[in-house]
Amino acid sequence: RKEVEQDPGPFNVPEGATVAFNCTYSNSASQSFFWYRQDCRKEPKLLMSVYSSGNEDGRFTAQLNRASQYISLLIRDSKLSDSATYLCVVNEAGGYQKVTFGTGTKLQVIP
Amino acid sequence: EADIYQTPRYLVIGTGKKITLECSQTMGHDKMYWYQQDPGMELHLIHYSYGVNSTEKGDLSSESTVSRIRTEHFPLTLESARPSHTSQYLCASSGTGTGPYNEQFFGPGTRLTVL
């Protein structure tokens, strides 16, 4: 089983739709969590950190469920510009704080 | 914008050549990383560093080597490039904090093609 798992998609959604991605992680000692966005042939860029109580940034909402070991990303009112691959990132506790990237979920917003 | 830089951005080179991919950051971050990513595929960690004089191999075996003589600089070297090394190489750095603020910042990447 992979340490961090995501559905690769693609998720094809119409403009204006709401879409949600989940990401599961296997290490219960994982400490911090992030969502990154990666456009085609570009570097990943931080979309948002995921706080224990959940957090929102405009149309984006991130949630953490420690009991079930997953994080989620909800995108409301999808825009064409949201089309990208969304990477789930999990940091472990400890001296090195191993960082594990998920394989990514591809989102295509269609007009 | 993150202050992490990679050069060259694109490199086309013949088999057997020695190459060095440069990565530098001005954020004073202790941790630095090298990833390899093929188009449309996942990121693979190939090297990382806790700080000066610290280097470790990542999850994906790589014939490349790295050095960390200065905090801000983390170059990657291939002694003899081969076509199988063709890929995108991404450098990243992160601070020493923990929790939700310790994100990685990525450079723009070097796209390497070995003929």
Short mmCIF file of C-alpha atoms in Angstrom, two decimals:
data_model
loop_
_atom_site.label_atom_id
_atom_site.label_comp_id
_atom_site.label_asym_id
_atom_site.label_seq_id
_atom_site.Cartn_x
_atom_site.Cartn_y
_atom_site.Cartn_z
CA ARG A 1 0.00 0.00 0.00
CA LYS A 2 1.32 3.44 -0.89
CA GLU A 3 1.99 5.85 1.96
CA VAL A 4 -0.15 8.54 0.35
CA GLU A 5 -2.89 7.58 -2.08
CA GLN A 6 -4.97 9.68 -4.43
CA ASP A 7 -7.41 8.87 -7.18
CA PRO A 8 -5.50 9.87 -10.34
CA GLY A 9 -8.69 10.91 -12.15
CA PRO A 10 -9.13 12.64 -14.47
CA PHE A 11 -12.10 14.40 -13.00
CA ASN A 12 -13.92 16.16 -15.83
CA VAL A 13 -16.37 18.68 -14.42
CA PRO A 14 -18.38 21.53 -15.96
CA GLU A 15 -17.68 25.12 -15.06
CA GLY A 16 -19.46 26.13 -11.89
CA ALA A 17 -19.55 22.62 -10.46
CA THR A 18 -18.33 21.62 -7.02
CA VAL A 19 -15.68 18.91 -6.95
CA ALA A 20 -14.00 17.11 -4.06
CA PHE A 21 -10.80 15.10 -3.86
CA ASN A 22 -9.71 12.79 -1.09
CA CYS A 23 -6.25 11.67 -0.13
CA THR A 24 -5.51 8.87 2.32
CA TYR A 25 -2.29 8.41 4.25
CA SER A 26 -0.98 5.35 6.04
CA ASN A 27 1.23 6.77 8.80
CA SER A 28 -0.84 7.77 11.81
CA ALA A 29 2.10 9.81 13.11
CA SER A 30 1.91 12.19 10.15
CA GLN A 31 2.07 15.72 11.37
CA SER A 32 1.32 18.24 8.67
CA PHE A 33 -0.61 18.21 5.45
CA PHE A 34 -0.77 20.28 2.31
CA TRP A 35 -2.45 20.56 -1.04
CA TYR A 36 -0.29 21.61 -3.98
CA ARG A 37 -1.35 22.49 -7.48
CA GLN A 38 0.76 21.55 -10.50
CA ASP A 39 0.07 22.85 -13.98
CA CYS A 40 1.27 20.93 -17.00
CA ARG A 41 5.08 21.06 -17.30
CA LYS A 42 5.35 23.47 -14.36
CA GLU A 43 6.60 23.09 -10.81
CA PRO A 44 4.19 22.30 -7.96
CA LYS A 45 2.97 25.32 -6.03
CA LEU A 46 1.40 25.37 -2.59
CA LEU A 47 -2.35 25.75 -2.76
CA MET A 48 -3.08 25.56 0.94
CA SER A 49 -1.96 24.00 4.18
CA VAL A 50 -4.48 21.78 5.93
CA TYR A 51 -5.20 22.66 9.54
CA SER A 52 -6.64 20.28 12.10
CA SER A 53 -9.85 22.27 12.35
CA GLY A 54 -10.20 22.57 8.59
CA ASN A 55 -9.67 25.77 6.67
CA GLU A 56 -11.07 27.72 3.79
CA ASP A 57 -9.49 30.02 1.23
CA GLY A 58 -12.03 31.52 -1.11
CA ARG A 59 -13.57 28.73 -3.16
CA PHE A 60 -11.24 26.11 -1.67
CA THR A 61 -11.86 24.19 1.55
CA ALA A 62 -9.47 21.69 3.07
CA GLN A 63 -10.38 19.17 5.77
CA LEU A 64 -8.38 16.75 7.87
CA ASN A 65 -9.80 13.56 9.36
CA ARG A 66 -7.15 12.05 11.61
CA ALA A 67 -9.34 9.17 12.77
CA SER A 68 -9.81 7.92 9.22
CA GLN A 69 -6.44 9.22 8.03
CA TYR A 70 -7.52 11.26 5.09
CA ILE A 71 -7.53 14.83 3.91
CA SER A 72 -9.89 16.38 1.44
CA LEU A 73 -10.02 19.34 -0.90
CA LEU A 74 -13.30 20.87 -1.99
CA ILE A 75 -13.46 23.30 -4.89
CA ARG A 76 -16.66 25.27 -5.31
CA ASP A 77 -17.80 27.10 -8.44
CA SER A 78 -15.06 25.53 -10.59
CA LYS A 79 -13.31 27.78 -13.08
CA LEU A 80 -11.56 26.79 -16.28
CA SER A 81 -8.34 28.03 -14.65
CA ASP A 82 -8.70 25.40 -11.91
CA SER A 83 -7.72 22.73 -14.45
CA ALA A 84 -4.51 21.23 -13.08
CA THR A 85 -3.18 18.29 -11.10
CA TYR A 86 -3.72 18.51 -7.35
CA LEU A 87 -1.07 16.89 -5.18
CA CYS A 88 -1.61 15.79 -1.62
CA VAL A 89 1.47 16.13 0.60
CA VAL A 90 2.04 14.57 4.00
CA ASN A 91 4.88 15.40 6.40
CA GLU A 92 5.84 12.92 9.09
CA ALA A 93 6.96 13.86 12.57
CA GLY A 94 10.55 13.38 13.63
CA GLY A 95 13.96 14.86 12.96
CA TYR A 96 13.84 14.62 9.21
CA GLN A 97 10.07 15.05 8.81
CA LYS A 98 9.85 12.84 5.76
CA VAL A 99 7.75 14.44 3.07
CA THR A 100 5.59 12.25 0.86
CA PHE A 101 3.78 13.43 -2.24
CA GLY A 102 0.73 11.70 -3.61
CA THR A 103 0.62 10.84 -7.28
CA GLY A 104 -1.87 13.65 -7.89
CA THR A 105 -5.45 13.98 -9.06
CA LYS A 106 -6.02 15.52 -12.44
CA LEU A 107 -8.89 17.98 -12.76
CA GLN A 108 -10.23 19.19 -16.08
CA VAL A 109 -12.89 21.89 -15.93
CA ILE A 110 -14.84 22.02 -19.17
CA PRO A 111 -16.87 24.95 -20.52
CA GLU B 1 7.06 34.21 -5.01
CA ALA B 2 9.54 31.69 -3.67
CA ASP B 3 13.22 32.58 -3.97
CA ILE B 4 14.53 29.33 -5.34
CA TYR B 5 16.33 29.18 -8.64
CA GLN B 6 17.45 26.46 -11.00
CA THR B 7 19.80 26.64 -13.96
CA PRO B 8 19.77 25.75 -16.72
CA ARG B 9 16.04 25.65 -17.40
CA TYR B 10 16.56 23.45 -20.46
CA LEU B 11 19.54 21.27 -21.34
CA VAL B 12 20.07 19.05 -24.36
CA ILE B 13 23.27 17.09 -24.20
CA GLY B 14 24.96 14.06 -25.70
CA THR B 15 25.46 10.69 -24.05
CA GLY B 16 28.51 10.41 -21.82
CA LYS B 17 28.78 14.08 -20.89
CA LYS B 18 29.14 15.22 -17.31
CA ILE B 19 26.47 17.67 -16.23
CA THR B 20 25.69 19.70 -13.14
CA LEU B 21 22.25 21.08 -12.45
CA GLU B 22 22.32 24.12 -10.20
CA CYS B 23 19.85 24.94 -7.46
CA SER B 24 20.03 27.86 -5.08
CA GLN B 25 17.67 29.46 -2.58
CA THR B 26 17.84 32.73 -0.69
CA MET B 27 15.37 31.88 2.07
CA GLY B 28 17.95 30.43 4.45
CA HIS B 29 16.19 27.07 4.41
CA ASP B 30 18.02 24.13 5.94
CA LYS B 31 16.24 21.38 4.03
CA MET B 32 16.64 20.96 0.31
CA TYR B 33 15.41 18.29 -2.06
CA TRP B 34 15.79 17.00 -5.61
CA TYR B 35 12.89 15.35 -7.40
CA GLN B 36 12.67 13.67 -10.77
CA GLN B 37 9.42 13.82 -12.72
CA ASP B 38 8.55 12.48 -16.15
CA PRO B 39 5.70 14.21 -18.08
CA GLY B 40 2.31 13.37 -16.60
CA MET B 41 3.88 11.17 -13.95
CA GLU B 42 4.39 11.46 -10.22
CA LEU B 43 7.26 13.16 -8.42
CA HIS B 44 10.08 10.92 -7.21
CA LEU B 45 12.44 12.06 -4.47
CA ILE B 46 16.03 11.28 -5.47
CA HIS B 47 18.10 13.27 -2.94
CA TYR B 48 17.64 15.42 0.12
CA SER B 49 19.69 17.36 2.61
CA TYR B 50 19.08 18.40 6.23
CA GLY B 51 21.72 21.10 6.07
CA VAL B 52 25.35 21.81 5.24
CA ASN B 53 27.41 18.63 4.72
CA SER B 54 24.28 16.45 4.98
CA THR B 55 23.06 14.50 1.94
CA GLU B 56 20.82 11.46 1.73
CA LYS B 57 19.41 9.32 -1.06
CA GLY B 58 15.71 9.49 -1.66
CA ASP B 59 13.10 6.87 -2.48
CA LEU B 60 14.06 6.50 -6.14
CA SER B 61 17.50 5.17 -6.92
CA SER B 62 19.47 7.62 -9.03
CA GLU B 63 22.92 7.61 -10.57
CA SER B 64 23.25 11.30 -9.78
CA THR B 65 25.13 12.73 -6.82
CA VAL B 66 24.62 15.88 -4.79
CA SER B 67 26.63 18.11 -2.47
CA ARG B 68 25.74 20.69 0.16
CA ILE B 69 28.73 22.84 0.95
CA ARG B 70 26.70 26.00 1.45
CA THR B 71 23.22 26.39 2.90
CA GLU B 72 21.88 28.12 -0.17
CA HIS B 73 23.33 25.82 -2.81
CA PHE B 74 22.44 22.18 -3.65
CA PRO B 75 23.85 21.13 -7.03
CA LEU B 76 23.11 17.78 -8.66
CA THR B 77 25.72 16.07 -10.84
CA LEU B 78 25.54 13.29 -13.40
CA GLU B 79 29.03 12.00 -14.22
CA SER B 80 28.00 10.37 -17.49
CA ALA B 81 24.61 11.28 -18.90
CA ARG B 82 22.51 8.62 -20.63
CA PRO B 83 19.21 8.80 -22.51
CA SER B 84 17.51 7.14 -19.51
CA HIS B 85 18.33 10.31 -17.53
CA THR B 86 16.02 12.35 -19.74
CA SER B 87 13.45 13.88 -17.39
CA GLN B 88 12.49 17.01 -15.49
CA TYR B 89 14.50 17.67 -12.34
CA LEU B 90 12.86 19.80 -9.66
CA CYS B 91 14.65 21.31 -6.68
CA ALA B 92 12.79 22.32 -3.53
CA SER B 93 13.54 23.71 -0.08
CA SER B 94 11.77 24.02 3.24
CA GLY B 95 12.38 25.60 6.60
CA THR B 96 13.06 23.91 9.92
CA GLY B 97 9.67 24.53 11.48
CA THR B 98 6.95 21.94 11.96
CA GLY B 99 3.25 21.92 11.43
CA PRO B 100 1.26 23.53 8.68
CA TYR B 101 3.82 26.20 7.90
CA ASN B 102 6.63 23.97 6.80
CA GLU B 103 5.76 23.73 3.16
CA GLN B 104 8.21 23.06 0.35
CA PHE B 105 8.97 25.71 -2.22
CA PHE B 106 9.90 24.52 -5.68
CA GLY B 107 12.22 25.91 -8.29
CA PRO B 108 11.07 26.09 -11.92
CA GLY B 109 12.83 22.87 -12.83
CA THR B 110 15.45 21.80 -15.34
CA ARG B 111 14.23 19.86 -18.33
CA LEU B 112 17.06 17.52 -19.33
CA THR B 113 17.24 15.70 -22.65
CA VAL B 114 20.10 13.28 -23.27
CA LEU B 115 20.56 12.27 -26.88
#
